[in-house]
mmCIF file of N, CA and C in Angstrom:
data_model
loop_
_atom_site.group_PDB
_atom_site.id
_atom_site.type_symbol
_atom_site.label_atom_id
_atom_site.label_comp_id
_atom_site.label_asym_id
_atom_site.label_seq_id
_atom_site.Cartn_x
_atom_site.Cartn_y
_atom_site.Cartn_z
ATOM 1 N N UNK Q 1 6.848 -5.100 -17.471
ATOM 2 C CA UNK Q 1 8.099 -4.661 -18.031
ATOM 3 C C UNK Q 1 7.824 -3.593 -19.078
ATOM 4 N N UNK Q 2 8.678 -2.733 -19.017
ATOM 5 C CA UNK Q 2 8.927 -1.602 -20.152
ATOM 6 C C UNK Q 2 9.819 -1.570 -20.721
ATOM 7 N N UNK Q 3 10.405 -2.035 -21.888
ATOM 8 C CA UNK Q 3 11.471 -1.164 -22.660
ATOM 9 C C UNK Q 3 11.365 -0.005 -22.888
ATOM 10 N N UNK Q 4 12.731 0.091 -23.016
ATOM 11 C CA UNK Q 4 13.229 1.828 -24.114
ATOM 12 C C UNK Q 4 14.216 1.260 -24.695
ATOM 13 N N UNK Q 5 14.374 2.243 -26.067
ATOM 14 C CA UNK Q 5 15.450 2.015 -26.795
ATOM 15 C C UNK Q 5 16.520 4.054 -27.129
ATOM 16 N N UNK Q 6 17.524 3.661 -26.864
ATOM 17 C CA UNK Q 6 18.095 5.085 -26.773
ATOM 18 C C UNK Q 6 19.085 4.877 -28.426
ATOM 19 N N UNK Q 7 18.048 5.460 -29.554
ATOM 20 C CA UNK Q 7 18.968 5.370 -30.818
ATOM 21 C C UNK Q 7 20.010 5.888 -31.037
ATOM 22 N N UNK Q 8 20.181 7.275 -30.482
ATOM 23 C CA UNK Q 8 21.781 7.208 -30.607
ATOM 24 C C UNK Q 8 22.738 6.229 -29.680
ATOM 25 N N UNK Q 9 22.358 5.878 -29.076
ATOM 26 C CA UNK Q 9 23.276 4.722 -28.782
ATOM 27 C C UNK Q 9 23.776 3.651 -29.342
ATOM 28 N N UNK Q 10 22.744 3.034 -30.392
ATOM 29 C CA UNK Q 10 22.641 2.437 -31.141
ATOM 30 C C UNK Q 10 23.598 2.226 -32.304
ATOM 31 N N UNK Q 11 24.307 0.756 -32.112
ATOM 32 C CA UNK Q 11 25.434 0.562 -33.289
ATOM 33 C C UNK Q 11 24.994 0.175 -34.500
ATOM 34 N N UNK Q 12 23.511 -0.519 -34.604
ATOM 35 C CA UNK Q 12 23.302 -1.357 -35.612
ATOM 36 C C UNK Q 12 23.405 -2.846 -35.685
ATOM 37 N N UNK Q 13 24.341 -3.606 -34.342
ATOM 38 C CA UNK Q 13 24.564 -4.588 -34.669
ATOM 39 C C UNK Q 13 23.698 -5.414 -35.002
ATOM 40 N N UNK Q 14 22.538 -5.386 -34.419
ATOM 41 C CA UNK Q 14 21.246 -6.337 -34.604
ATOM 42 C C UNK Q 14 20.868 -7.628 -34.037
ATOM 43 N N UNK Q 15 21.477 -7.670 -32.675
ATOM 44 C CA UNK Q 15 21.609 -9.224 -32.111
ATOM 45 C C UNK Q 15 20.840 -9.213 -31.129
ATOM 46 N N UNK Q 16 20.082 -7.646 -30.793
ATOM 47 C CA UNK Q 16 18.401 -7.631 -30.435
ATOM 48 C C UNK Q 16 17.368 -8.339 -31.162
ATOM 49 N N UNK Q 17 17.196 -7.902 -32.367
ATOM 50 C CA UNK Q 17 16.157 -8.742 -33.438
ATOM 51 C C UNK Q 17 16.528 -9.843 -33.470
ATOM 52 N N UNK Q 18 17.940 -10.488 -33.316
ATOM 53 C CA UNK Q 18 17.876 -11.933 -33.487
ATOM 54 C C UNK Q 18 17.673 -12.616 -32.362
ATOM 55 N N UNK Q 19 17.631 -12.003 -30.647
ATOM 56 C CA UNK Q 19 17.247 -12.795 -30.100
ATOM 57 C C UNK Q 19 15.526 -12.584 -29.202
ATOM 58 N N UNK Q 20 15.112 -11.159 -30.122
ATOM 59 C CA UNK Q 20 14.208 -10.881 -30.023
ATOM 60 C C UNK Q 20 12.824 -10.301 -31.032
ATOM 61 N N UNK Q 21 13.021 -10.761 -32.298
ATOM 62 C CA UNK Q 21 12.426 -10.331 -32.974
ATOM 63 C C UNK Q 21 10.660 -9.700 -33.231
ATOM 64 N N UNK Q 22 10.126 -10.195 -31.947
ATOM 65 C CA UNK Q 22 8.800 -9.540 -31.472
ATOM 66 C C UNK Q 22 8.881 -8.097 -31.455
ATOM 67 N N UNK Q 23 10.281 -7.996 -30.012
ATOM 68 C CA UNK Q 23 10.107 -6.571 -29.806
ATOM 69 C C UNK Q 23 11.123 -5.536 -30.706
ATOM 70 N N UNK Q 24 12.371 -6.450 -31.472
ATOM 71 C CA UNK Q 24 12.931 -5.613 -32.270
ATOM 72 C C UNK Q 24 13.187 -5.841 -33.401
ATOM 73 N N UNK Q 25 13.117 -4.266 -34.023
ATOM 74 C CA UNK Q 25 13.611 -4.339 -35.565
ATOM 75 C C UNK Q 25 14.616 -3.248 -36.172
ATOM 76 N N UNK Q 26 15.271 -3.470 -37.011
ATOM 77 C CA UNK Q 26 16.449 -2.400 -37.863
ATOM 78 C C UNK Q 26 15.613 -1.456 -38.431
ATOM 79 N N UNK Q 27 16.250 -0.407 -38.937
ATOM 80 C CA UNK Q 27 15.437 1.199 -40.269
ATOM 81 C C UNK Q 27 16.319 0.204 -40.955
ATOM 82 N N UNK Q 28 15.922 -0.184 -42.180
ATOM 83 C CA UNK Q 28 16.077 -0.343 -43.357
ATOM 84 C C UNK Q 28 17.541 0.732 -43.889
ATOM 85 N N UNK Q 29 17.164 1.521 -44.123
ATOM 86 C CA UNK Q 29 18.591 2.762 -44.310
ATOM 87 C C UNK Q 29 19.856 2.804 -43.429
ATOM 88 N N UNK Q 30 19.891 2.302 -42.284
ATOM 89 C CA UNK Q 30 20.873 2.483 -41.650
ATOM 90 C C UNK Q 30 21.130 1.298 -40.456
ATOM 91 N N UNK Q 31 19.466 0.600 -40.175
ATOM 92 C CA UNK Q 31 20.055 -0.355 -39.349
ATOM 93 C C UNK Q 31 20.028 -0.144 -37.518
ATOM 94 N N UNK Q 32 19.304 0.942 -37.347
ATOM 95 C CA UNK Q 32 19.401 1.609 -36.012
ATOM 96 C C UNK Q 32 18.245 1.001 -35.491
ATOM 97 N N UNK Q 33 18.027 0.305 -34.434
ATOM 98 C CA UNK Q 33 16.892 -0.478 -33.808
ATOM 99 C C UNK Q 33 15.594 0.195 -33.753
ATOM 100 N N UNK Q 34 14.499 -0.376 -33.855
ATOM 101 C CA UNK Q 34 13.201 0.305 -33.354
ATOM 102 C C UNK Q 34 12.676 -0.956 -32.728
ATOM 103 N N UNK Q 35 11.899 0.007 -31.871
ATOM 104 C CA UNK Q 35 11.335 -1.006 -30.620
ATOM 105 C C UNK Q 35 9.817 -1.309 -31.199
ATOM 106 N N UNK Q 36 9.283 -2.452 -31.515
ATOM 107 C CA UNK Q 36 7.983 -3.149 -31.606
ATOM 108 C C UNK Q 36 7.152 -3.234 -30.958
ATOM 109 N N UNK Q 37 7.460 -3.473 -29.294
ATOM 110 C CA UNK Q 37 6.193 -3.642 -28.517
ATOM 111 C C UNK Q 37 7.162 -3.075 -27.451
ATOM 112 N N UNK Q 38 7.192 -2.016 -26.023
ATOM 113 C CA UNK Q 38 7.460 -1.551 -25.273
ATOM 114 C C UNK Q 38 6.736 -2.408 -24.109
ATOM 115 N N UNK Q 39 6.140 -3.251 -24.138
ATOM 116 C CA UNK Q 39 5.472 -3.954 -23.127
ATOM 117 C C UNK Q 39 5.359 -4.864 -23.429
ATOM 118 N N UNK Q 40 6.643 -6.026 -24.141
ATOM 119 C CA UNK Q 40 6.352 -7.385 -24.162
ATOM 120 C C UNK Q 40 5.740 -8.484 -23.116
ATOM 121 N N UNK Q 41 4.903 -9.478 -23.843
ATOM 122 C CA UNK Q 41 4.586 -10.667 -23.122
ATOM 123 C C UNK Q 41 5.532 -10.825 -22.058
ATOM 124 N N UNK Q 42 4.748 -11.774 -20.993
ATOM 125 C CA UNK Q 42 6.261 -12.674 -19.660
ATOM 126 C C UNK Q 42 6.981 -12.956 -20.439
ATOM 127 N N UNK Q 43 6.406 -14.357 -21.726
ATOM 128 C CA UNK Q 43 7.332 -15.197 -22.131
ATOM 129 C C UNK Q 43 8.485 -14.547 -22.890
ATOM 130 N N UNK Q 44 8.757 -13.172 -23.024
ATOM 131 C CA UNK Q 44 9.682 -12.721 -23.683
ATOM 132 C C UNK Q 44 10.417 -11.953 -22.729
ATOM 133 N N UNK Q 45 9.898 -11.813 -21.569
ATOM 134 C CA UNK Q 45 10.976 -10.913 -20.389
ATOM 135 C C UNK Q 45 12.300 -11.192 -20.455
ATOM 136 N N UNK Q 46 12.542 -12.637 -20.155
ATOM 137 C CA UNK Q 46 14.234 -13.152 -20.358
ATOM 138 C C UNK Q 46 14.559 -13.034 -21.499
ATOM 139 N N UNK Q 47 13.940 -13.213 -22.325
ATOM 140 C CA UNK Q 47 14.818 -13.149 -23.800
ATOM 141 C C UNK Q 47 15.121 -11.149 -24.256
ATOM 142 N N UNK Q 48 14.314 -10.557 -23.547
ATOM 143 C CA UNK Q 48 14.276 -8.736 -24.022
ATOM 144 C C UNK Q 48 15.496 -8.597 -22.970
ATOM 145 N N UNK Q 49 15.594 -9.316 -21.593
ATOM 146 C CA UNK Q 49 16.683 -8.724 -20.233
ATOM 147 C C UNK Q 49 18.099 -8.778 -21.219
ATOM 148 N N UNK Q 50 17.852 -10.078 -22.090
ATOM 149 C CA UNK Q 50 19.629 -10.948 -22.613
ATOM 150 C C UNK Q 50 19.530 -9.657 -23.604
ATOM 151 N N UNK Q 51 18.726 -9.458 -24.548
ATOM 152 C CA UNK Q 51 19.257 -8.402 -25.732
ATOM 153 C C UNK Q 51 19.660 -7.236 -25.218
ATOM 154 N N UNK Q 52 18.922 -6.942 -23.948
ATOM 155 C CA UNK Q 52 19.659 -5.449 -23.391
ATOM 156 C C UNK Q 52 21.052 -5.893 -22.893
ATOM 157 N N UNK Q 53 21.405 -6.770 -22.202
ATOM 158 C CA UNK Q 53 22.727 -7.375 -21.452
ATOM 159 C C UNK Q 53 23.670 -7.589 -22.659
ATOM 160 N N UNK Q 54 23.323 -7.851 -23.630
ATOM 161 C CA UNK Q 54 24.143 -7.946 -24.550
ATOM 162 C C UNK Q 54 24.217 -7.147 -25.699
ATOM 163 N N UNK Q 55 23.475 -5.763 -25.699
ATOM 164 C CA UNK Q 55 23.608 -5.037 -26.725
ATOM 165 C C UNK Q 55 24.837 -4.031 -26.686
ATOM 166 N N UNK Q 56 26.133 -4.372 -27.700
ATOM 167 C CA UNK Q 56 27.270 -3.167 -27.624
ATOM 168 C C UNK Q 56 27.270 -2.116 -27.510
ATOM 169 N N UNK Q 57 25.631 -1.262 -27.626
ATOM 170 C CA UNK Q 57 25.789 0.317 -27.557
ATOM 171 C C UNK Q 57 25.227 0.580 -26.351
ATOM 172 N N UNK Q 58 24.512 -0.552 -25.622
ATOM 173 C CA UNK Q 58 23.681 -0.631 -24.042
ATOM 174 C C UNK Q 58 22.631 0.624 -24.519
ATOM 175 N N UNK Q 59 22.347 -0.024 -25.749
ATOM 176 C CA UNK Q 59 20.967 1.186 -26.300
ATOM 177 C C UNK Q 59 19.795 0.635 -26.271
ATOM 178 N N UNK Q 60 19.440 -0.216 -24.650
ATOM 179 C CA UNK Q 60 18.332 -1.018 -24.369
ATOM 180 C C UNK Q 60 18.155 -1.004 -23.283
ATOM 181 N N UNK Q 61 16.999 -0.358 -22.568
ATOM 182 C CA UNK Q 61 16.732 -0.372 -21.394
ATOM 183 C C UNK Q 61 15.602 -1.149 -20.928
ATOM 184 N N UNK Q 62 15.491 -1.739 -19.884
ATOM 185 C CA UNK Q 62 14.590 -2.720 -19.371
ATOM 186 C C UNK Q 62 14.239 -1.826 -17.513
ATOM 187 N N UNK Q 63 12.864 -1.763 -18.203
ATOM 188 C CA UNK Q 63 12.428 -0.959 -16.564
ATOM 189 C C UNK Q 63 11.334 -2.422 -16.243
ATOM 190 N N UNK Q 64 11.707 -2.721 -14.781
ATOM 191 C CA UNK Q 64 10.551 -3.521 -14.342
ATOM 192 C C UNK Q 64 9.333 -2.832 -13.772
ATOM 193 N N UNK Q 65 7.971 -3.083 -13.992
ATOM 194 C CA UNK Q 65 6.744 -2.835 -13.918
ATOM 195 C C UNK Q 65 5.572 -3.337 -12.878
ATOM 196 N N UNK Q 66 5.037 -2.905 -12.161
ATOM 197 C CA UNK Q 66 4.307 -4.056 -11.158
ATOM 198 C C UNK Q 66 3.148 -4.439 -11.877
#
């Protein structure tokens, strides 16, 4: 798996970091996501698929990887 994160898309809400806090985190100043690890563990695949499925700005992309 690969993430991306597309910051202007990005609202700030932050309910990536809370259900993923490995691979995400806020800027301090404004709150706009940054991505931590672009190649999370398996055990975090489902939990990175839900933060993209549920992020309001769909400023989370999930590419699958062989």
């Amino acid at each position: 798996m690969k993430v991306t994160v597309d910051e202007a898309k990005c609202c700030g809400a932050g309910t990536c970091v809370l259900l993923a806090p490995e691979v995400f985190d806020q800027r301090e100043d404004d709150g706009i996501v940054l991505l931590l690890d672009e190649h999370p563990g398996e055990e975090l695949h489902a939990t990175v698929r839900e933060a993209a499925t549920v992020c309001p700005g769909a400023a989370i992309s999930v590419h699958e990887t062989a």
